[in-house]
């Protein structure tokens, strides 16, 4: 059974750097075709794709947030880490990680983690 | 980036109704479209992928159709557990994935 779980701070101050960890089980991110992505959702708003890392350590970022995001993986720990710099109140959102499997560049997001709410406030 | 536009943004319906949600892509995406259901406080759940393929375990009252730029999600007989927000998502233009703005289905 594949599961993913996000963890990180619930509250960060403006200008700080956010670090989120996605811990997963049931698959290996060193297996060809596997990718993990981060997606966020501000309260009451739509979903926004942020970043993706694949089994070969290729990384892709949202164009609008590219300068602030870094995604990395630790295959031995079954973790994917997302950092976002210079946090602002508009970054308040629930942050999800999700798996893309098979041929991940032609696959939907499934399953998703439960999400973690991050509030940006002084 | 490809824009995904859903309509309507919200509507009210009754249990037993047949409901249809539309998703339009700003350019052709073949059949690289997924539909998700999200309930309050929960993560999105994949319902349909490849525009019309039902994810394992999803009730058969859900169906999807379309290709190119126009897609629909249909719930043939709305159940109480179907009141939720539904999102479409294109996965044609990697490495950029985009979602629609969501359609909230409320109880009439």
mmCIF file with all atom_site columns, N, CA and C in Angstrom, chain B residues 31-102:
data_model
loop_
_atom_site.group_PDB
_atom_site.id
_atom_site.type_symbol
_atom_site.label_atom_id
_atom_site.label_alt_id
_atom_site.label_comp_id
_atom_site.label_asym_id
_atom_site.label_entity_id
_atom_site.label_seq_id
_atom_site.pdbx_PDB_ins_code
_atom_site.Cartn_x
_atom_site.Cartn_y
_atom_site.Cartn_z
_atom_site.occupancy
_atom_site.B_iso_or_equiv
_atom_site.pdbx_formal_charge
_atom_site.auth_seq_id
_atom_site.auth_comp_id
_atom_site.auth_asym_id
_atom_site.auth_atom_id
_atom_site.pdbx_PDB_model_num
ATOM 1   N N  . UNK B 1 31  ? -6.048  13.276 -24.447 1.00 0.00 ? 31  UNK B N  1
ATOM 2   C CA . UNK B 1 31  ? -6.880  12.733 -23.356 1.00 0.00 ? 31  UNK B CA 1
ATOM 3   C C  . UNK B 1 31  ? -6.154  12.751 -22.020 1.00 0.00 ? 31  UNK B C  1
ATOM 4   N N  . UNK B 1 32  ? -5.156  13.635 -21.902 1.00 0.00 ? 32  UNK B N  1
ATOM 5   C CA . UNK B 1 32  ? -4.357  13.694 -20.674 1.00 0.00 ? 32  UNK B CA 1
ATOM 6   C C  . UNK B 1 32  ? -5.056  14.548 -19.625 1.00 0.00 ? 32  UNK B C  1
ATOM 7   N N  . UNK B 1 33  ? -6.210  14.064 -19.196 1.00 0.00 ? 33  UNK B N  1
ATOM 8   C CA . UNK B 1 33  ? -7.020  14.799 -18.245 1.00 0.00 ? 33  UNK B CA 1
ATOM 9   C C  . UNK B 1 33  ? -7.461  13.898 -17.115 1.00 0.00 ? 33  UNK B C  1
ATOM 10  N N  . UNK B 1 34  ? -7.388  14.431 -15.892 1.00 0.00 ? 34  UNK B N  1
ATOM 11  C CA . UNK B 1 34  ? -7.841  13.712 -14.700 1.00 0.00 ? 34  UNK B CA 1
ATOM 12  C C  . UNK B 1 34  ? -8.895  14.531 -13.978 1.00 0.00 ? 34  UNK B C  1
ATOM 13  N N  . UNK B 1 35  ? -9.751  13.822 -13.254 1.00 0.00 ? 35  UNK B N  1
ATOM 14  C CA . UNK B 1 35  ? -10.752 14.441 -12.388 1.00 0.00 ? 35  UNK B CA 1
ATOM 15  C C  . UNK B 1 35  ? -10.510 13.978 -10.954 1.00 0.00 ? 35  UNK B C  1
ATOM 16  N N  . UNK B 1 36  ? -10.593 14.919 -10.025 1.00 0.00 ? 36  UNK B N  1
ATOM 17  C CA . UNK B 1 36  ? -10.420 14.642 -8.614  1.00 0.00 ? 36  UNK B CA 1
ATOM 18  C C  . UNK B 1 36  ? -11.643 15.111 -7.839  1.00 0.00 ? 36  UNK B C  1
ATOM 19  N N  . UNK B 1 37  ? -11.917 14.423 -6.736  1.00 0.00 ? 37  UNK B N  1
ATOM 20  C CA . UNK B 1 37  ? -12.958 14.817 -5.792  1.00 0.00 ? 37  UNK B CA 1
ATOM 21  C C  . UNK B 1 37  ? -12.272 15.234 -4.496  1.00 0.00 ? 37  UNK B C  1
ATOM 22  N N  . UNK B 1 38  ? -12.700 16.363 -3.950  1.00 0.00 ? 38  UNK B N  1
ATOM 23  C CA . UNK B 1 38  ? -12.139 16.803 -2.679  1.00 0.00 ? 38  UNK B CA 1
ATOM 24  C C  . UNK B 1 38  ? -13.256 17.164 -1.713  1.00 0.00 ? 38  UNK B C  1
ATOM 25  N N  . UNK B 1 39  ? -13.208 16.560 -0.540  1.00 0.00 ? 39  UNK B N  1
ATOM 26  C CA . UNK B 1 39  ? -14.152 16.892 0.521   1.00 0.00 ? 39  UNK B CA 1
ATOM 27  C C  . UNK B 1 39  ? -13.450 17.802 1.530   1.00 0.00 ? 39  UNK B C  1
ATOM 28  N N  . UNK B 1 40  ? -14.218 18.581 2.273   1.00 0.00 ? 40  UNK B N  1
ATOM 29  C CA . UNK B 1 40  ? -13.617 19.560 3.194   1.00 0.00 ? 40  UNK B CA 1
ATOM 30  C C  . UNK B 1 40  ? -12.605 18.927 4.150   1.00 0.00 ? 40  UNK B C  1
ATOM 31  N N  . UNK B 1 41  ? -11.437 19.537 4.225   1.00 0.00 ? 41  UNK B N  1
ATOM 32  C CA . UNK B 1 41  ? -10.400 19.065 5.131   1.00 0.00 ? 41  UNK B CA 1
ATOM 33  C C  . UNK B 1 41  ? -9.668  17.823 4.675   1.00 0.00 ? 41  UNK B C  1
ATOM 34  N N  . UNK B 1 42  ? -9.954  17.356 3.479   1.00 0.00 ? 42  UNK B N  1
ATOM 35  C CA . UNK B 1 42  ? -9.344  16.133 2.964   1.00 0.00 ? 42  UNK B CA 1
ATOM 36  C C  . UNK B 1 42  ? -8.519  16.423 1.711   1.00 0.00 ? 42  UNK B C  1
ATOM 37  N N  . UNK B 1 43  ? -7.617  15.491 1.405   1.00 0.00 ? 43  UNK B N  1
ATOM 38  C CA . UNK B 1 43  ? -6.839  15.587 0.186   1.00 0.00 ? 43  UNK B CA 1
ATOM 39  C C  . UNK B 1 43  ? -7.701  15.217 -1.023  1.00 0.00 ? 43  UNK B C  1
ATOM 40  N N  . UNK B 1 44  ? -7.362  15.741 -2.182  1.00 0.00 ? 44  UNK B N  1
ATOM 41  C CA . UNK B 1 44  ? -8.056  15.308 -3.398  1.00 0.00 ? 44  UNK B CA 1
ATOM 42  C C  . UNK B 1 44  ? -7.894  13.807 -3.620  1.00 0.00 ? 44  UNK B C  1
ATOM 43  N N  . UNK B 1 45  ? -8.925  13.233 -4.226  1.00 0.00 ? 45  UNK B N  1
ATOM 44  C CA . UNK B 1 45  ? -8.942  11.810 -4.532  1.00 0.00 ? 45  UNK B CA 1
ATOM 45  C C  . UNK B 1 45  ? -9.147  11.643 -6.033  1.00 0.00 ? 45  UNK B C  1
ATOM 46  N N  . UNK B 1 46  ? -8.301  10.839 -6.656  1.00 0.00 ? 46  UNK B N  1
ATOM 47  C CA . UNK B 1 46  ? -8.408  10.619 -8.096  1.00 0.00 ? 46  UNK B CA 1
ATOM 48  C C  . UNK B 1 46  ? -9.653  9.808  -8.415  1.00 0.00 ? 46  UNK B C  1
ATOM 49  N N  . UNK B 1 47  ? -10.467 10.338 -9.322  1.00 0.00 ? 47  UNK B N  1
ATOM 50  C CA . UNK B 1 47  ? -11.676 9.638  -9.772  1.00 0.00 ? 47  UNK B CA 1
ATOM 51  C C  . UNK B 1 47  ? -11.492 9.025  -11.159 1.00 0.00 ? 47  UNK B C  1
ATOM 52  N N  . UNK B 1 48  ? -10.983 9.844  -12.068 1.00 0.00 ? 48  UNK B N  1
ATOM 53  C CA . UNK B 1 48  ? -10.909 9.474  -13.479 1.00 0.00 ? 48  UNK B CA 1
ATOM 54  C C  . UNK B 1 48  ? -9.590  9.976  -14.039 1.00 0.00 ? 48  UNK B C  1
ATOM 55  N N  . UNK B 1 49  ? -8.960  9.181  -14.889 1.00 0.00 ? 49  UNK B N  1
ATOM 56  C CA . UNK B 1 49  ? -7.755  9.601  -15.590 1.00 0.00 ? 49  UNK B CA 1
ATOM 57  C C  . UNK B 1 49  ? -7.883  9.215  -17.055 1.00 0.00 ? 49  UNK B C  1
ATOM 58  N N  . UNK B 1 50  ? -6.984  9.745  -17.859 1.00 0.00 ? 50  UNK B N  1
ATOM 59  C CA . UNK B 1 50  ? -7.068  9.548  -19.309 1.00 0.00 ? 50  UNK B CA 1
ATOM 60  C C  . UNK B 1 50  ? -8.462  9.906  -19.821 1.00 0.00 ? 50  UNK B C  1
ATOM 61  N N  . UNK B 1 51  ? -9.025  10.930 -19.235 1.00 0.00 ? 51  UNK B N  1
ATOM 62  C CA . UNK B 1 51  ? -10.315 11.526 -19.606 1.00 0.00 ? 51  UNK B CA 1
ATOM 63  C C  . UNK B 1 51  ? -11.521 10.663 -19.295 1.00 0.00 ? 51  UNK B C  1
ATOM 64  N N  . UNK B 1 52  ? -11.384 9.335  -19.393 1.00 0.00 ? 52  UNK B N  1
ATOM 65  C CA . UNK B 1 52  ? -12.573 8.497  -19.264 1.00 0.00 ? 52  UNK B CA 1
ATOM 66  C C  . UNK B 1 52  ? -12.348 7.187  -18.511 1.00 0.00 ? 52  UNK B C  1
ATOM 67  N N  . UNK B 1 53  ? -11.152 6.960  -18.001 1.00 0.00 ? 53  UNK B N  1
ATOM 68  C CA . UNK B 1 53  ? -10.854 5.715  -17.294 1.00 0.00 ? 53  UNK B CA 1
ATOM 69  C C  . UNK B 1 53  ? -11.120 5.873  -15.804 1.00 0.00 ? 53  UNK B C  1
ATOM 70  N N  . UNK B 1 54  ? -11.998 5.028  -15.298 1.00 0.00 ? 54  UNK B N  1
ATOM 71  C CA . UNK B 1 54  ? -12.387 5.097  -13.897 1.00 0.00 ? 54  UNK B CA 1
ATOM 72  C C  . UNK B 1 54  ? -11.277 4.504  -13.029 1.00 0.00 ? 54  UNK B C  1
ATOM 73  N N  . UNK B 1 55  ? -10.853 5.263  -12.029 1.00 0.00 ? 55  UNK B N  1
ATOM 74  C CA . UNK B 1 55  ? -9.857  4.742  -11.102 1.00 0.00 ? 55  UNK B CA 1
ATOM 75  C C  . UNK B 1 55  ? -10.451 3.575  -10.320 1.00 0.00 ? 55  UNK B C  1
ATOM 76  N N  . UNK B 1 56  ? -9.607  2.615  -9.990  1.00 0.00 ? 56  UNK B N  1
ATOM 77  C CA . UNK B 1 56  ? -10.053 1.445  -9.240  1.00 0.00 ? 56  UNK B CA 1
ATOM 78  C C  . UNK B 1 56  ? -10.760 1.855  -7.947  1.00 0.00 ? 56  UNK B C  1
ATOM 79  N N  . UNK B 1 57  ? -11.915 1.253  -7.704  1.00 0.00 ? 57  UNK B N  1
ATOM 80  C CA . UNK B 1 57  ? -12.646 1.523  -6.479  1.00 0.00 ? 57  UNK B CA 1
ATOM 81  C C  . UNK B 1 57  ? -13.636 2.668  -6.555  1.00 0.00 ? 57  UNK B C  1
ATOM 82  N N  . UNK B 1 58  ? -13.627 3.412  -7.648  1.00 0.00 ? 58  UNK B N  1
ATOM 83  C CA . UNK B 1 58  ? -14.548 4.537  -7.805  1.00 0.00 ? 58  UNK B CA 1
ATOM 84  C C  . UNK B 1 58  ? -15.882 4.025  -8.343  1.00 0.00 ? 58  UNK B C  1
ATOM 85  N N  . UNK B 1 59  ? -16.988 4.444  -7.756  1.00 0.00 ? 59  UNK B N  1
ATOM 86  C CA . UNK B 1 59  ? -18.296 3.935  -8.202  1.00 0.00 ? 59  UNK B CA 1
ATOM 87  C C  . UNK B 1 59  ? -18.579 4.218  -9.675  1.00 0.00 ? 59  UNK B C  1
ATOM 88  N N  . UNK B 1 60  ? -19.299 3.332  -10.290 1.00 0.00 ? 60  UNK B N  1
ATOM 89  C CA . UNK B 1 60  ? -19.557 3.438  -11.727 1.00 0.00 ? 60  UNK B CA 1
ATOM 90  C C  . UNK B 1 60  ? -20.524 4.552  -12.083 1.00 0.00 ? 60  UNK B C  1
ATOM 91  N N  . UNK B 1 61  ? -21.136 5.201  -11.092 1.00 0.00 ? 61  UNK B N  1
ATOM 92  C CA . UNK B 1 61  ? -21.994 6.350  -11.408 1.00 0.00 ? 61  UNK B CA 1
ATOM 93  C C  . UNK B 1 61  ? -21.173 7.549  -11.889 1.00 0.00 ? 61  UNK B C  1
ATOM 94  N N  . UNK B 1 62  ? -19.861 7.503  -11.668 1.00 0.00 ? 62  UNK B N  1
ATOM 95  C CA . UNK B 1 62  ? -18.970 8.539  -12.183 1.00 0.00 ? 62  UNK B CA 1
ATOM 96  C C  . UNK B 1 62  ? -18.491 8.144  -13.580 1.00 0.00 ? 62  UNK B C  1
ATOM 97  N N  . UNK B 1 63  ? -18.503 9.085  -14.490 1.00 0.00 ? 63  UNK B N  1
ATOM 98  C CA . UNK B 1 63  ? -17.959 8.827  -15.819 1.00 0.00 ? 63  UNK B CA 1
ATOM 99  C C  . UNK B 1 63  ? -17.357 10.110 -16.380 1.00 0.00 ? 63  UNK B C  1
ATOM 100 N N  . UNK B 1 64  ? -16.411 9.939  -17.273 1.00 0.00 ? 64  UNK B N  1
ATOM 101 C CA . UNK B 1 64  ? -15.766 11.072 -17.907 1.00 0.00 ? 64  UNK B CA 1
ATOM 102 C C  . UNK B 1 64  ? -15.741 10.892 -19.409 1.00 0.00 ? 64  UNK B C  1
ATOM 103 N N  . UNK B 1 65  ? -15.728 12.020 -20.106 1.00 0.00 ? 65  UNK B N  1
ATOM 104 C CA . UNK B 1 65  ? -15.656 11.961 -21.560 1.00 0.00 ? 65  UNK B CA 1
ATOM 105 C C  . UNK B 1 65  ? -14.937 13.192 -22.080 1.00 0.00 ? 65  UNK B C  1
ATOM 106 N N  . UNK B 1 66  ? -14.594 13.114 -23.370 1.00 0.00 ? 66  UNK B N  1
ATOM 107 C CA . UNK B 1 66  ? -13.975 14.248 -24.034 1.00 0.00 ? 66  UNK B CA 1
ATOM 108 C C  . UNK B 1 66  ? -12.561 13.964 -24.476 1.00 0.00 ? 66  UNK B C  1
ATOM 109 N N  . UNK B 1 67  ? -12.069 14.827 -25.341 1.00 0.00 ? 67  UNK B N  1
ATOM 110 C CA . UNK B 1 67  ? -10.675 14.801 -25.773 1.00 0.00 ? 67  UNK B CA 1
ATOM 111 C C  . UNK B 1 67  ? -10.384 16.126 -26.461 1.00 0.00 ? 67  UNK B C  1
ATOM 112 N N  . UNK B 1 68  ? -9.117  16.440 -26.559 1.00 0.00 ? 68  UNK B N  1
ATOM 113 C CA . UNK B 1 68  ? -8.758  17.718 -27.174 1.00 0.00 ? 68  UNK B CA 1
ATOM 114 C C  . UNK B 1 68  ? -8.853  18.858 -26.182 1.00 0.00 ? 68  UNK B C  1
ATOM 115 N N  . UNK B 1 69  ? -9.912  19.638 -26.254 1.00 0.00 ? 69  UNK B N  1
ATOM 116 C CA . UNK B 1 69  ? -10.050 20.786 -25.355 1.00 0.00 ? 69  UNK B CA 1
ATOM 117 C C  . UNK B 1 69  ? -11.278 20.732 -24.457 1.00 0.00 ? 69  UNK B C  1
ATOM 118 N N  . UNK B 1 70  ? -12.239 19.888 -24.758 1.00 0.00 ? 70  UNK B N  1
ATOM 119 C CA . UNK B 1 70  ? -13.495 19.891 -24.006 1.00 0.00 ? 70  UNK B CA 1
ATOM 120 C C  . UNK B 1 70  ? -13.765 18.546 -23.345 1.00 0.00 ? 70  UNK B C  1
ATOM 121 N N  . UNK B 1 71  ? -14.038 18.610 -22.042 1.00 0.00 ? 71  UNK B N  1
ATOM 122 C CA . UNK B 1 71  ? -14.199 17.408 -21.242 1.00 0.00 ? 71  UNK B CA 1
ATOM 123 C C  . UNK B 1 71  ? -15.389 17.558 -20.297 1.00 0.00 ? 71  UNK B C  1
ATOM 124 N N  . UNK B 1 72  ? -15.972 16.424 -19.922 1.00 0.00 ? 72  UNK B N  1
ATOM 125 C CA . UNK B 1 72  ? -17.061 16.447 -18.961 1.00 0.00 ? 72  UNK B CA 1
ATOM 126 C C  . UNK B 1 72  ? -16.897 15.337 -17.936 1.00 0.00 ? 72  UNK B C  1
ATOM 127 N N  . UNK B 1 73  ? -17.342 15.646 -16.720 1.00 0.00 ? 73  UNK B N  1
ATOM 128 C CA . UNK B 1 73  ? -17.483 14.663 -15.653 1.00 0.00 ? 73  UNK B CA 1
ATOM 129 C C  . UNK B 1 73  ? -18.976 14.556 -15.376 1.00 0.00 ? 73  UNK B C  1
ATOM 130 N N  . UNK B 1 74  ? -19.501 13.352 -15.387 1.00 0.00 ? 74  UNK B N  1
ATOM 131 C CA . UNK B 1 74  ? -20.913 13.121 -15.130 1.00 0.00 ? 74  UNK B CA 1
ATOM 132 C C  . UNK B 1 74  ? -21.079 12.203 -13.933 1.00 0.00 ? 74  UNK B C  1
ATOM 133 N N  . UNK B 1 75  ? -21.997 12.576 -13.067 1.00 0.00 ? 75  UNK B N  1
ATOM 134 C CA . UNK B 1 75  ? -22.421 11.702 -11.978 1.00 0.00 ? 75  UNK B CA 1
ATOM 135 C C  . UNK B 1 75  ? -23.861 11.325 -12.301 1.00 0.00 ? 75  UNK B C  1
ATOM 136 N N  . UNK B 1 76  ? -24.088 10.053 -12.539 1.00 0.00 ? 76  UNK B N  1
ATOM 137 C CA . UNK B 1 76  ? -25.381 9.641  -13.109 1.00 0.00 ? 76  UNK B CA 1
ATOM 138 C C  . UNK B 1 76  ? -26.518 9.722  -12.105 1.00 0.00 ? 76  UNK B C  1
ATOM 139 N N  . UNK B 1 77  ? -26.239 9.479  -10.835 1.00 0.00 ? 77  UNK B N  1
ATOM 140 C CA . UNK B 1 77  ? -27.274 9.486  -9.808  1.00 0.00 ? 77  UNK B CA 1
ATOM 141 C C  . UNK B 1 77  ? -26.619 9.947  -8.518  1.00 0.00 ? 77  UNK B C  1
ATOM 142 N N  . UNK B 1 78  ? -26.713 11.240 -8.261  1.00 0.00 ? 78  UNK B N  1
ATOM 143 C CA . UNK B 1 78  ? -25.963 11.862 -7.181  1.00 0.00 ? 78  UNK B CA 1
ATOM 144 C C  . UNK B 1 78  ? -26.320 11.247 -5.822  1.00 0.00 ? 78  UNK B C  1
ATOM 145 N N  . UNK B 1 79  ? -25.306 10.881 -5.089  1.00 0.00 ? 79  UNK B N  1
ATOM 146 C CA . UNK B 1 79  ? -25.477 10.346 -3.750  1.00 0.00 ? 79  UNK B CA 1
ATOM 147 C C  . UNK B 1 79  ? -25.011 11.370 -2.719  1.00 0.00 ? 79  UNK B C  1
ATOM 148 N N  . UNK B 1 80  ? -25.414 11.162 -1.470  1.00 0.00 ? 80  UNK B N  1
ATOM 149 C CA . UNK B 1 80  ? -25.095 12.137 -0.424  1.00 0.00 ? 80  UNK B CA 1
ATOM 150 C C  . UNK B 1 80  ? -23.588 12.306 -0.262  1.00 0.00 ? 80  UNK B C  1
ATOM 151 N N  . UNK B 1 81  ? -22.843 11.231 -0.472  1.00 0.00 ? 81  UNK B N  1
ATOM 152 C CA . UNK B 1 81  ? -21.390 11.297 -0.300  1.00 0.00 ? 81  UNK B CA 1
ATOM 153 C C  . UNK B 1 81  ? -20.681 11.975 -1.469  1.00 0.00 ? 81  UNK B C  1
ATOM 154 N N  . UNK B 1 82  ? -21.433 12.342 -2.499  1.00 0.00 ? 82  UNK B N  1
ATOM 155 C CA . UNK B 1 82  ? -20.835 12.982 -3.677  1.00 0.00 ? 82  UNK B CA 1
ATOM 156 C C  . UNK B 1 82  ? -20.787 14.497 -3.560  1.00 0.00 ? 82  UNK B C  1
ATOM 157 N N  . UNK B 1 83  ? -21.404 15.065 -2.531  1.00 0.00 ? 83  UNK B N  1
ATOM 158 C CA . UNK B 1 83  ? -21.347 16.508 -2.359  1.00 0.00 ? 83  UNK B CA 1
ATOM 159 C C  . UNK B 1 83  ? -19.927 16.885 -1.945  1.00 0.00 ? 83  UNK B C  1
ATOM 160 N N  . UNK B 1 84  ? -19.269 17.601 -2.818  1.00 0.00 ? 84  UNK B N  1
ATOM 161 C CA . UNK B 1 84  ? -17.829 17.849 -2.700  1.00 0.00 ? 84  UNK B CA 1
ATOM 162 C C  . UNK B 1 84  ? -17.435 18.864 -3.759  1.00 0.00 ? 84  UNK B C  1
ATOM 163 N N  . UNK B 1 85  ? -16.143 19.151 -3.807  1.00 0.00 ? 85  UNK B N  1
ATOM 164 C CA . UNK B 1 85  ? -15.601 19.982 -4.869  1.00 0.00 ? 85  UNK B CA 1
ATOM 165 C C  . UNK B 1 85  ? -14.818 19.099 -5.827  1.00 0.00 ? 85  UNK B C  1
ATOM 166 N N  . UNK B 1 86  ? -14.997 19.349 -7.120  1.00 0.00 ? 86  UNK B N  1
ATOM 167 C CA . UNK B 1 86  ? -14.374 18.544 -8.162  1.00 0.00 ? 86  UNK B CA 1
ATOM 168 C C  . UNK B 1 86  ? -13.404 19.412 -8.968  1.00 0.00 ? 86  UNK B C  1
ATOM 169 N N  . UNK B 1 87  ? -12.230 18.840 -9.226  1.00 0.00 ? 87  UNK B N  1
ATOM 170 C CA . UNK B 1 87  ? -11.187 19.539 -9.988  1.00 0.00 ? 87  UNK B CA 1
ATOM 171 C C  . UNK B 1 87  ? -10.790 18.715 -11.201 1.00 0.00 ? 87  UNK B C  1
ATOM 172 N N  . UNK B 1 88  ? -10.601 19.400 -12.322 1.00 0.00 ? 88  UNK B N  1
ATOM 173 C CA . UNK B 1 88  ? -9.952  18.757 -13.459 1.00 0.00 ? 88  UNK B CA 1
ATOM 174 C C  . UNK B 1 88  ? -8.480  19.165 -13.463 1.00 0.00 ? 88  UNK B C  1
ATOM 175 N N  . UNK B 1 89  ? -7.664  18.363 -14.120 1.00 0.00 ? 89  UNK B N  1
ATOM 176 C CA . UNK B 1 89  ? -6.219  18.618 -14.165 1.00 0.00 ? 89  UNK B CA 1
ATOM 177 C C  . UNK B 1 89  ? -5.650  18.061 -15.464 1.00 0.00 ? 89  UNK B C  1
ATOM 178 N N  . UNK B 1 90  ? -4.836  18.860 -16.136 1.00 0.00 ? 90  UNK B N  1
ATOM 179 C CA . UNK B 1 90  ? -4.191  18.354 -17.348 1.00 0.00 ? 90  UNK B CA 1
ATOM 180 C C  . UNK B 1 90  ? -2.771  17.893 -17.017 1.00 0.00 ? 90  UNK B C  1
ATOM 181 N N  . UNK B 1 91  ? -2.388  16.781 -17.622 1.00 0.00 ? 91  UNK B N  1
ATOM 182 C CA . UNK B 1 91  ? -1.006  16.310 -17.477 1.00 0.00 ? 91  UNK B CA 1
ATOM 183 C C  . UNK B 1 91  ? -0.395  16.064 -18.849 1.00 0.00 ? 91  UNK B C  1
ATOM 184 N N  . UNK B 1 92  ? -0.791  16.892 -19.800 1.00 0.00 ? 92  UNK B N  1
ATOM 185 C CA . UNK B 1 92  ? -0.273  16.818 -21.164 1.00 0.00 ? 92  UNK B CA 1
ATOM 186 C C  . UNK B 1 92  ? 1.033   17.588 -21.293 1.00 0.00 ? 92  UNK B C  1
ATOM 187 N N  . UNK B 1 93  ? 1.056   18.779 -20.697 1.00 0.00 ? 93  UNK B N  1
ATOM 188 C CA . UNK B 1 93  ? 2.180   19.685 -20.922 1.00 0.00 ? 93  UNK B CA 1
ATOM 189 C C  . UNK B 1 93  ? 3.202   19.600 -19.803 1.00 0.00 ? 93  UNK B C  1
ATOM 190 N N  . UNK B 1 94  ? 3.733   18.377 -19.564 1.00 0.00 ? 94  UNK B N  1
ATOM 191 C CA . UNK B 1 94  ? 4.798   18.326 -18.571 1.00 0.00 ? 94  UNK B CA 1
ATOM 192 C C  . UNK B 1 94  ? 5.983   19.114 -19.103 1.00 0.00 ? 94  UNK B C  1
ATOM 193 N N  . UNK B 1 95  ? 6.827   19.682 -18.235 1.00 0.00 ? 95  UNK B N  1
ATOM 194 C CA . UNK B 1 95  ? 6.730   19.599 -16.786 1.00 0.00 ? 95  UNK B CA 1
ATOM 195 C C  . UNK B 1 95  ? 5.964   20.748 -16.147 1.00 0.00 ? 95  UNK B C  1
ATOM 196 N N  . UNK B 1 96  ? 4.814   21.043 -16.649 1.00 0.00 ? 96  UNK B N  1
ATOM 197 C CA . UNK B 1 96  ? 3.926   22.006 -15.983 1.00 0.00 ? 96  UNK B CA 1
ATOM 198 C C  . UNK B 1 96  ? 2.540   21.396 -15.940 1.00 0.00 ? 96  UNK B C  1
ATOM 199 N N  . UNK B 1 97  ? 2.021   21.179 -14.762 1.00 0.00 ? 97  UNK B N  1
ATOM 200 C CA . UNK B 1 97  ? 0.699   20.592 -14.597 1.00 0.00 ? 97  UNK B CA 1
ATOM 201 C C  . UNK B 1 97  ? -0.245  21.670 -14.068 1.00 0.00 ? 97  UNK B C  1
ATOM 202 N N  . UNK B 1 98  ? -1.461  21.717 -14.576 1.00 0.00 ? 98  UNK B N  1
ATOM 203 C CA . UNK B 1 98  ? -2.396  22.755 -14.150 1.00 0.00 ? 98  UNK B CA 1
ATOM 204 C C  . UNK B 1 98  ? -3.758  22.161 -13.833 1.00 0.00 ? 98  UNK B C  1
ATOM 205 N N  . UNK B 1 99  ? -4.412  22.800 -12.874 1.00 0.00 ? 99  UNK B N  1
ATOM 206 C CA . UNK B 1 99  ? -5.737  22.396 -12.407 1.00 0.00 ? 99  UNK B CA 1
ATOM 207 C C  . UNK B 1 99  ? -6.782  23.434 -12.812 1.00 0.00 ? 99  UNK B C  1
ATOM 208 N N  . UNK B 1 100 ? -8.011  22.991 -12.902 1.00 0.00 ? 100 UNK B N  1
ATOM 209 C CA . UNK B 1 100 ? -9.119  23.919 -13.009 1.00 0.00 ? 100 UNK B CA 1
ATOM 210 C C  . UNK B 1 100 ? -9.369  24.586 -11.660 1.00 0.00 ? 100 UNK B C  1
ATOM 211 N N  . UNK B 1 101 ? -10.278 25.543 -11.658 1.00 0.00 ? 101 UNK B N  1
ATOM 212 C CA . UNK B 1 101 ? -10.521 26.314 -10.441 1.00 0.00 ? 101 UNK B CA 1
ATOM 213 C C  . UNK B 1 101 ? -11.468 25.601 -9.473  1.00 0.00 ? 101 UNK B C  1
ATOM 214 N N  . UNK B 1 102 ? -12.033 24.493 -9.911  1.00 0.00 ? 102 UNK B N  1
ATOM 215 C CA . UNK B 1 102 ? -12.905 23.715 -9.040  1.00 0.00 ? 102 UNK B CA 1
ATOM 216 C C  . UNK B 1 102 ? -14.384 23.984 -9.270  1.00 0.00 ? 102 UNK B C  1
#
